[in-house]
């Protein structure tokens, strides 16, 4: 998906670079929040009216409008959170204390649910659930289930391992050496303690389903998860 400086959009073949659809004008600015997901181009339209627009990637015809925000609401952090669903943070004005996480059905239209979570600033989908990082002191993260119910809220930070599993740090991620506790959780089950990291700069950590690598004070550490 390519968004041009003239607000046009076109679909390219990622293997060859060939144009799949001709450019369509007046779709989005390059810095607008845009997702290409499950055969759709989804745009959080900026301007006086805040809307979610949905284009069919096969033809880039006229868009559907599954959601229009109330007056004086802002839409940020647009995130795909299901095959036919997007989630985003909606605030009144730009006041983070008023933040709600909203889920919209882009196939049938309309908001599925809206959950108040003040200071919400980052969304990460985990299957049908959504991890929400809140810019609070101390740092905390919440997990919303598929229906928008808060499954838990915990201190620290969390990240997605795959479509059903979460990695949780007991403290906020830091660029200074620290010793956060670590746990893993399959969504819907109890968390499993994985021990503590020693002297790592947790903000540098990267992981997949089998490994966790972090920069330490003078070196780096590599951990392997038990299968």
GROMACS .gro file of C-alpha atoms in nm:
model
  227
    1UNK     CA    1   0.000   0.000   0.000
    2UNK     CA    2   0.146   0.338  -0.099
    3UNK     CA    3   0.013   0.673   0.020
    4UNK     CA    4   0.139   0.963  -0.189
    5UNK     CA    5   0.220   1.320  -0.092
    6UNK     CA    6  -0.081   1.426  -0.305
    7UNK     CA    7  -0.311   1.216  -0.078
    8UNK     CA    8  -0.349   0.947  -0.342
    9UNK     CA    9  -0.333   0.574  -0.265
   10UNK     CA   10  -0.244   0.274  -0.477
   11UNK     CA   11  -0.183  -0.097  -0.420
   12UNK     CA   12   0.150  -0.248  -0.530
   13UNK     CA   13   0.255  -0.611  -0.567
   14UNK     CA   14   0.514  -0.656  -0.292
   15UNK     CA   15   0.701  -0.919  -0.493
   16UNK     CA   16   0.736  -0.734  -0.821
   17UNK     CA   17   0.657  -0.371  -0.742
   18UNK     CA   18   0.392  -0.371  -1.015
   19UNK     CA   19   0.085  -0.157  -0.969
   20UNK     CA   20  -0.223  -0.363  -0.878
   21UNK     CA   21  -0.474  -0.079  -0.870
   22UNK     CA   22  -0.457   0.263  -1.026
   23UNK     CA   23  -0.401   0.555  -0.786
   24UNK     CA   24  -0.714   0.686  -0.616
   25UNK     CA   25  -0.707   1.056  -0.517
   26UNK     CA   26  -0.803   1.211  -0.185
   27UNK     CA   27  -0.757   0.907   0.040
   28UNK     CA   28  -0.516   1.009   0.316
   29UNK     CA   29  -0.215   1.221   0.399
   30UNK     CA   30   0.117   1.036   0.440
   31UNK     CA   31   0.113   1.103   0.815
   32UNK     CA   32  -0.250   0.992   0.868
   33UNK     CA   33  -0.312   0.672   1.062
   34UNK     CA   34  -0.372   0.402   0.800
   35UNK     CA   35  -0.391   0.021   0.808
   36UNK     CA   36  -0.393  -0.228   0.520
   37UNK     CA   37  -0.553  -0.536   0.676
   38UNK     CA   38  -0.761  -0.837   0.570
   39UNK     CA   39  -0.833  -0.704   0.221
   40UNK     CA   40  -0.916  -0.353   0.335
   41UNK     CA   41  -0.751  -0.014   0.357
   42UNK     CA   42  -0.866   0.147   0.682
   43UNK     CA   43  -0.810   0.519   0.737
   44UNK     CA   44  -0.860   0.732   1.048
   45UNK     CA   45  -0.971   1.049   0.871
   46UNK     CA   46  -0.839   1.373   1.019
   47UNK     CA   47  -0.997   1.714   0.985
   48UNK     CA   48  -1.305   1.867   1.140
   49UNK     CA   49  -1.496   1.538   1.124
   50UNK     CA   50  -1.317   1.235   1.265
   51UNK     CA   51  -1.424   0.918   1.087
   52UNK     CA   52  -1.310   0.567   1.007
   53UNK     CA   53  -1.309   0.504   0.631
   54UNK     CA   54  -1.282   0.157   0.478
   55UNK     CA   55  -1.176   0.088   0.117
   56UNK     CA   56  -1.175  -0.245  -0.065
   57UNK     CA   57  -0.812  -0.308  -0.159
   58UNK     CA   58  -0.912  -0.493  -0.477
   59UNK     CA   59  -1.059  -0.183  -0.639
   60UNK     CA   60  -1.018   0.122  -0.413
   61UNK     CA   61  -1.370   0.237  -0.491
   62UNK     CA   62  -1.591   0.455  -0.276
   63UNK     CA   63  -1.526   0.400   0.096
   64UNK     CA   64  -1.763   0.271   0.362
   65UNK     CA   65  -1.792   0.478   0.682
   66UNK     CA   66  -1.840   0.234   0.973
   67UNK     CA   67  -1.782   0.495   1.244
   68UNK     CA   68  -1.802   0.872   1.293
   69UNK     CA   69  -1.671   1.013   1.620
   70UNK     CA   70  -1.883   1.255   1.824
   71UNK     CA   71  -1.791   1.625   1.808
   72UNK     CA   72  -1.462   1.725   1.970
   73UNK     CA   73  -1.335   1.366   1.982
   74UNK     CA   74  -0.991   1.263   1.858
   75UNK     CA   75  -0.902   0.922   1.713
   76UNK     CA   76  -0.547   0.794   1.765
   77UNK     CA   77  -0.349   0.467   1.777
   78UNK     CA   78  -0.551   0.295   1.504
   79UNK     CA   79  -0.485  -0.080   1.536
   80UNK     CA   80  -0.624  -0.390   1.366
   81UNK     CA   81  -0.766  -0.609   1.646
   82UNK     CA   82  -0.944  -0.884   1.452
   83UNK     CA   83  -1.016  -0.977   1.092
   84UNK     CA   84  -1.313  -0.741   1.075
   85UNK     CA   85  -1.238  -0.506   1.363
   86UNK     CA   86  -1.020  -0.207   1.445
   87UNK     CA   87  -0.945  -0.056   1.784
   88UNK     CA   88  -0.829   0.295   1.866
   89UNK     CA   89  -0.793   0.544   2.150
   90UNK     CA   90  -1.059   0.815   2.152
   91UNK     CA   91  -1.026   1.129   2.366
   92UNK     CA   92  -1.230   1.441   2.423
   93UNK     CA   93  -1.016   1.716   2.276
   94UNK     CA   94  -0.661   1.601   2.344
   95UNK     CA   95  -0.714   1.528   2.713
   96UNK     CA   96  -0.554   1.189   2.788
   97UNK     CA   97  -0.756   1.164   3.110
   98UNK     CA   98  -1.070   1.115   2.897
   99UNK     CA   99  -0.925   0.830   2.690
  100UNK     CA  100  -1.149   0.542   2.586
  101UNK     CA  101  -1.046   0.234   2.389
  102UNK     CA  102  -1.307   0.181   2.116
  103UNK     CA  103  -1.362  -0.126   1.896
  104UNK     CA  104  -1.539  -0.082   1.560
  105UNK     CA  105  -1.675  -0.352   1.330
  106UNK     CA  106  -1.547  -0.251   0.985
  107UNK     CA  107  -1.761  -0.513   0.807
  108UNK     CA  108  -2.103  -0.439   0.961
  109UNK     CA  109  -2.033  -0.088   1.094
  110UNK     CA  110  -2.075   0.062   1.438
  111UNK     CA  111  -1.885   0.056   1.765
  112UNK     CA  112  -1.879  -0.288   1.930
  113UNK     CA  113  -1.767  -0.151   2.264
  114UNK     CA  114  -1.601   0.146   2.434
  115UNK     CA  115  -1.396   0.114   2.753
  116UNK     CA  116  -1.267   0.412   2.957
  117UNK     CA  117  -0.893   0.376   3.025
  118UNK     CA  118  -0.736   0.710   3.121
  119UNK     CA  119  -0.388   0.777   2.980
  120UNK     CA  120  -0.413   0.494   2.726
  121UNK     CA  121  -0.134   0.548   2.474
  122UNK     CA  122  -0.045   0.218   2.304
  123UNK     CA  123  -0.255  -0.073   2.176
  124UNK     CA  124  -0.125  -0.420   2.089
  125UNK     CA  125  -0.368  -0.691   1.973
  126UNK     CA  126  -0.330  -1.044   2.112
  127UNK     CA  127  -0.580  -1.260   1.928
  128UNK     CA  128  -0.919  -1.105   2.000
  129UNK     CA  129  -0.785  -0.933   2.313
  130UNK     CA  130  -0.600  -0.600   2.328
  131UNK     CA  131  -0.307  -0.494   2.547
  132UNK     CA  132  -0.332  -0.129   2.650
  133UNK     CA  133  -0.028   0.055   2.784
  134UNK     CA  134  -0.121   0.349   3.006
  135UNK     CA  135   0.105   0.650   3.055
  136UNK     CA  136   0.061   0.652   3.431
  137UNK     CA  137   0.288   0.665   3.734
  138UNK     CA  138   0.370   0.394   3.815
  139UNK     CA  139   0.351   0.250   3.464
  140UNK     CA  140   0.074  -0.001   3.411
  141UNK     CA  141  -0.081  -0.214   3.140
  142UNK     CA  142  -0.431  -0.356   3.101
  143UNK     CA  143  -0.568  -0.647   2.900
  144UNK     CA  144  -0.911  -0.602   2.741
  145UNK     CA  145  -1.087  -0.918   2.628
  146UNK     CA  146  -1.284  -0.956   2.306
  147UNK     CA  147  -1.588  -0.792   2.464
  148UNK     CA  148  -1.396  -0.492   2.598
  149UNK     CA  149  -1.395  -0.612   2.961
  150UNK     CA  150  -1.079  -0.539   3.161
  151UNK     CA  151  -0.936  -0.887   3.227
  152UNK     CA  152  -0.657  -0.741   3.442
  153UNK     CA  153  -0.453  -0.430   3.511
  154UNK     CA  154  -0.094  -0.470   3.633
  155UNK     CA  155   0.207  -0.257   3.710
  156UNK     CA  156   0.490  -0.265   3.458
  157UNK     CA  157   0.478  -0.341   3.088
  158UNK     CA  158   0.368  -0.623   2.860
  159UNK     CA  159   0.419  -0.734   2.503
  160UNK     CA  160   0.274  -0.978   2.254
  161UNK     CA  161   0.446  -1.313   2.204
  162UNK     CA  162   0.195  -1.443   1.948
  163UNK     CA  163  -0.178  -1.449   1.882
  164UNK     CA  164  -0.257  -1.598   2.223
  165UNK     CA  165   0.034  -1.528   2.457
  166UNK     CA  166   0.168  -1.230   2.650
  167UNK     CA  167   0.504  -1.153   2.811
  168UNK     CA  168   0.480  -0.935   3.124
  169UNK     CA  169   0.755  -0.726   3.287
  170UNK     CA  170   0.695  -0.631   3.651
  171UNK     CA  171   0.844  -0.282   3.601
  172UNK     CA  172   0.831  -0.014   3.334
  173UNK     CA  173   1.079  -0.073   3.053
  174UNK     CA  174   1.401   0.116   3.125
  175UNK     CA  175   1.720   0.218   2.945
  176UNK     CA  176   1.909   0.182   3.276
  177UNK     CA  177   2.016  -0.156   3.421
  178UNK     CA  178   1.733  -0.304   3.626
  179UNK     CA  179   1.602  -0.638   3.756
  180UNK     CA  180   1.239  -0.678   3.645
  181UNK     CA  181   1.041  -0.991   3.718
  182UNK     CA  182   0.912  -1.176   3.414
  183UNK     CA  183   0.601  -1.386   3.359
  184UNK     CA  184   0.424  -1.542   3.064
  185UNK     CA  185   0.053  -1.584   3.013
  186UNK     CA  186  -0.177  -1.752   2.768
  187UNK     CA  187  -0.475  -1.518   2.737
  188UNK     CA  188  -0.750  -1.649   2.963
  189UNK     CA  189  -0.518  -1.857   3.183
  190UNK     CA  190  -0.319  -1.775   3.496
  191UNK     CA  191   0.021  -1.608   3.458
  192UNK     CA  192   0.329  -1.831   3.488
  193UNK     CA  193   0.634  -1.678   3.669
  194UNK     CA  194   0.951  -1.702   3.460
  195UNK     CA  195   1.196  -1.558   3.714
  196UNK     CA  196   1.379  -1.226   3.714
  197UNK     CA  197   1.615  -1.060   3.469
  198UNK     CA  198   1.938  -0.931   3.622
  199UNK     CA  199   2.098  -0.599   3.529
  200UNK     CA  200   1.933  -0.560   3.189
  201UNK     CA  201   1.824  -0.248   3.004
  202UNK     CA  202   1.471  -0.375   2.955
  203UNK     CA  203   1.377  -0.108   2.698
  204UNK     CA  204   1.623  -0.281   2.461
  205UNK     CA  205   1.471  -0.629   2.501
  206UNK     CA  206   1.342  -0.810   2.196
  207UNK     CA  207   1.169  -1.147   2.186
  208UNK     CA  208   0.993  -1.413   1.987
  209UNK     CA  209   0.818  -1.734   2.092
  210UNK     CA  210   1.143  -1.902   2.197
  211UNK     CA  211   1.400  -1.636   2.288
  212UNK     CA  212   1.442  -1.313   2.483
  213UNK     CA  213   1.749  -1.095   2.420
  214UNK     CA  214   1.837  -0.781   2.619
  215UNK     CA  215   2.130  -0.542   2.640
  216UNK     CA  216   2.296  -0.550   2.985
  217UNK     CA  217   2.533  -0.294   3.136
  218UNK     CA  218   2.840  -0.420   2.948
  219UNK     CA  219   2.717  -0.708   2.737
  220UNK     CA  220   2.390  -0.871   2.634
  221UNK     CA  221   2.190  -1.162   2.772
  222UNK     CA  222   1.994  -1.428   2.588
  223UNK     CA  223   1.723  -1.639   2.750
  224UNK     CA  224   1.540  -1.935   2.600
  225UNK     CA  225   1.181  -2.010   2.697
  226UNK     CA  226   1.097  -2.368   2.793
  227UNK     CA  227   0.883  -2.536   2.529
   0.00000   0.00000   0.00000
